[in-house]
C-alpha cells in the first residue's frame, strides 16, 4: 500500500510487522489500514493520480495536523481529523 513494504508499513503505523503478517484481521491492524484506505480514497477524489496521492500521504506536512503528514495522523489515531481536513479542502476552504 502506498508503495510501502510490509516492514515500512509496520513502522509507519507503529504496528509490529509480525502482527500485520500473522494476524491481518486483528482489530487494530484493520482499523489503521481502513483509516489509511479512507484517506487515500479521499486524496484520489482530489487528484486521481495515485502516485501523487501516495506522495502527498507520506511526505506533505499539514499545518492543521500539527505539521504532520496524513500517514503520521493515522499512526497517531487522528485519521478523523485528517479526513475532516481533506473534506474541508475539497469544499474550497483553505487548509
mmCIF file of C-alpha atoms in Angstrom:
data_model
loop_
_atom_site.group_PDB
_atom_site.id
_atom_site.type_symbol
_atom_site.label_atom_id
_atom_site.label_comp_id
_atom_site.label_asym_id
_atom_site.label_seq_id
_atom_site.Cartn_x
_atom_site.Cartn_y
_atom_site.Cartn_z
ATOM 1 C CA UNK A 1 0.000 0.000 0.000
ATOM 2 C CA UNK A 2 1.325 3.456 -0.966
ATOM 3 C CA UNK A 3 4.463 1.832 -2.267
ATOM 4 C CA UNK A 4 5.457 0.828 1.261
ATOM 5 C CA UNK A 5 6.883 -2.581 2.009
ATOM 6 C CA UNK A 6 5.318 -4.570 4.825
ATOM 7 C CA UNK A 7 8.165 -3.650 7.234
ATOM 8 C CA UNK A 8 7.898 0.048 6.288
ATOM 9 C CA UNK A 9 4.126 -0.013 6.711
ATOM 10 C CA UNK A 10 4.524 -1.621 10.137
ATOM 11 C CA UNK A 11 6.961 1.104 11.174
ATOM 12 C CA UNK A 12 4.813 3.891 9.730
ATOM 13 C CA UNK A 13 1.690 2.698 11.555
ATOM 14 C CA UNK A 14 3.502 1.544 14.695
ATOM 15 C CA UNK A 15 2.118 -1.959 14.385
ATOM 16 C CA UNK A 16 4.511 -4.880 14.833
ATOM 17 C CA UNK A 17 5.316 -6.438 11.466
ATOM 18 C CA UNK A 18 4.574 -9.915 12.790
ATOM 19 C CA UNK A 19 1.042 -8.765 13.718
ATOM 20 C CA UNK A 20 0.450 -7.432 10.197
ATOM 21 C CA UNK A 21 1.807 -10.629 8.681
ATOM 22 C CA UNK A 22 0.334 -13.230 11.062
ATOM 23 C CA UNK A 23 -2.835 -11.501 12.255
ATOM 24 C CA UNK A 24 -4.020 -9.281 9.411
ATOM 25 C CA UNK A 25 -7.592 -9.492 10.717
ATOM 26 C CA UNK A 26 -6.566 -8.050 14.109
ATOM 27 C CA UNK A 27 -8.884 -5.171 15.009
ATOM 28 C CA UNK A 28 -6.070 -2.646 15.490
ATOM 29 C CA UNK A 29 -4.497 -3.571 12.149
ATOM 30 C CA UNK A 30 -7.817 -3.344 10.352
ATOM 31 C CA UNK A 31 -8.668 -0.011 11.970
ATOM 32 C CA UNK A 32 -5.411 1.634 10.911
ATOM 33 C CA UNK A 33 -5.417 0.090 7.431
ATOM 34 C CA UNK A 34 -9.058 1.094 6.991
ATOM 35 C CA UNK A 35 -8.284 4.655 8.047
ATOM 36 C CA UNK A 36 -5.343 4.730 5.677
ATOM 37 C CA UNK A 37 -7.507 3.469 2.816
ATOM 38 C CA UNK A 38 -10.258 6.016 3.576
ATOM 39 C CA UNK A 39 -7.784 8.893 3.486
ATOM 40 C CA UNK A 40 -6.152 7.606 0.315
ATOM 41 C CA UNK A 41 -9.568 7.296 -1.355
ATOM 42 C CA UNK A 42 -10.337 10.896 -0.402
ATOM 43 C CA UNK A 43 -6.988 12.018 -1.830
ATOM 44 C CA UNK A 44 -7.781 10.206 -5.066
ATOM 45 C CA UNK A 45 -11.038 12.153 -5.276
ATOM 46 C CA UNK A 46 -8.999 15.361 -5.110
ATOM 47 C CA UNK A 47 -6.331 14.152 -7.542
ATOM 48 C CA UNK A 48 -6.818 10.861 -9.398
ATOM 49 C CA UNK A 49 -3.084 10.286 -9.883
ATOM 50 C CA UNK A 50 -2.229 7.519 -7.405
ATOM 51 C CA UNK A 51 1.497 8.330 -7.304
ATOM 52 C CA UNK A 52 0.814 11.967 -6.432
ATOM 53 C CA UNK A 53 -1.746 10.961 -3.816
ATOM 54 C CA UNK A 54 0.715 8.496 -2.244
ATOM 55 C CA UNK A 55 3.451 11.129 -2.183
ATOM 56 C CA UNK A 56 1.055 13.578 -0.544
ATOM 57 C CA UNK A 57 0.035 10.976 2.037
ATOM 58 C CA UNK A 58 3.635 10.194 3.008
ATOM 59 C CA UNK A 59 5.519 13.456 2.539
ATOM 60 C CA UNK A 60 3.393 16.596 2.774
ATOM 61 C CA UNK A 61 3.234 18.125 6.237
ATOM 62 C CA UNK A 62 -0.086 19.799 7.010
ATOM 63 C CA UNK A 63 -0.274 22.772 9.335
ATOM 64 C CA UNK A 64 -3.708 21.943 10.783
ATOM 65 C CA UNK A 65 -2.435 18.462 11.644
ATOM 66 C CA UNK A 66 0.366 19.922 13.762
ATOM 67 C CA UNK A 67 2.749 19.750 10.791
ATOM 68 C CA UNK A 68 2.315 16.002 10.459
ATOM 69 C CA UNK A 69 1.696 14.008 7.318
ATOM 70 C CA UNK A 70 -1.559 12.175 6.738
ATOM 71 C CA UNK A 71 0.282 8.915 7.380
ATOM 72 C CA UNK A 72 1.515 10.247 10.722
ATOM 73 C CA UNK A 73 -2.038 11.302 11.628
ATOM 74 C CA UNK A 74 -3.231 7.726 11.009
ATOM 75 C CA UNK A 75 -0.370 6.391 13.133
ATOM 76 C CA UNK A 76 -1.396 8.777 15.921
ATOM 77 C CA UNK A 77 -5.047 7.641 15.698
ATOM 78 C CA UNK A 78 -6.195 11.008 14.349
ATOM 79 C CA UNK A 79 -7.494 9.891 10.995
ATOM 80 C CA UNK A 80 -10.862 11.562 11.615
ATOM 81 C CA UNK A 81 -9.113 14.923 11.959
ATOM 82 C CA UNK A 82 -7.160 14.242 8.759
ATOM 83 C CA UNK A 83 -10.364 13.264 6.958
ATOM 84 C CA UNK A 84 -12.066 16.480 8.105
ATOM 85 C CA UNK A 85 -9.102 18.415 6.728
ATOM 86 C CA UNK A 86 -9.384 16.707 3.334
ATOM 87 C CA UNK A 87 -13.135 17.319 3.265
ATOM 88 C CA UNK A 88 -12.573 20.992 4.051
ATOM 89 C CA UNK A 89 -10.098 21.472 1.203
ATOM 90 C CA UNK A 90 -12.318 19.581 -1.211
ATOM 91 C CA UNK A 91 -15.074 22.017 -0.259
ATOM 92 C CA UNK A 92 -12.887 25.002 -1.072
ATOM 93 C CA UNK A 93 -11.751 26.062 2.386
ATOM 94 C CA UNK A 94 -8.058 26.784 2.786
ATOM 95 C CA UNK A 95 -6.097 24.422 4.988
#
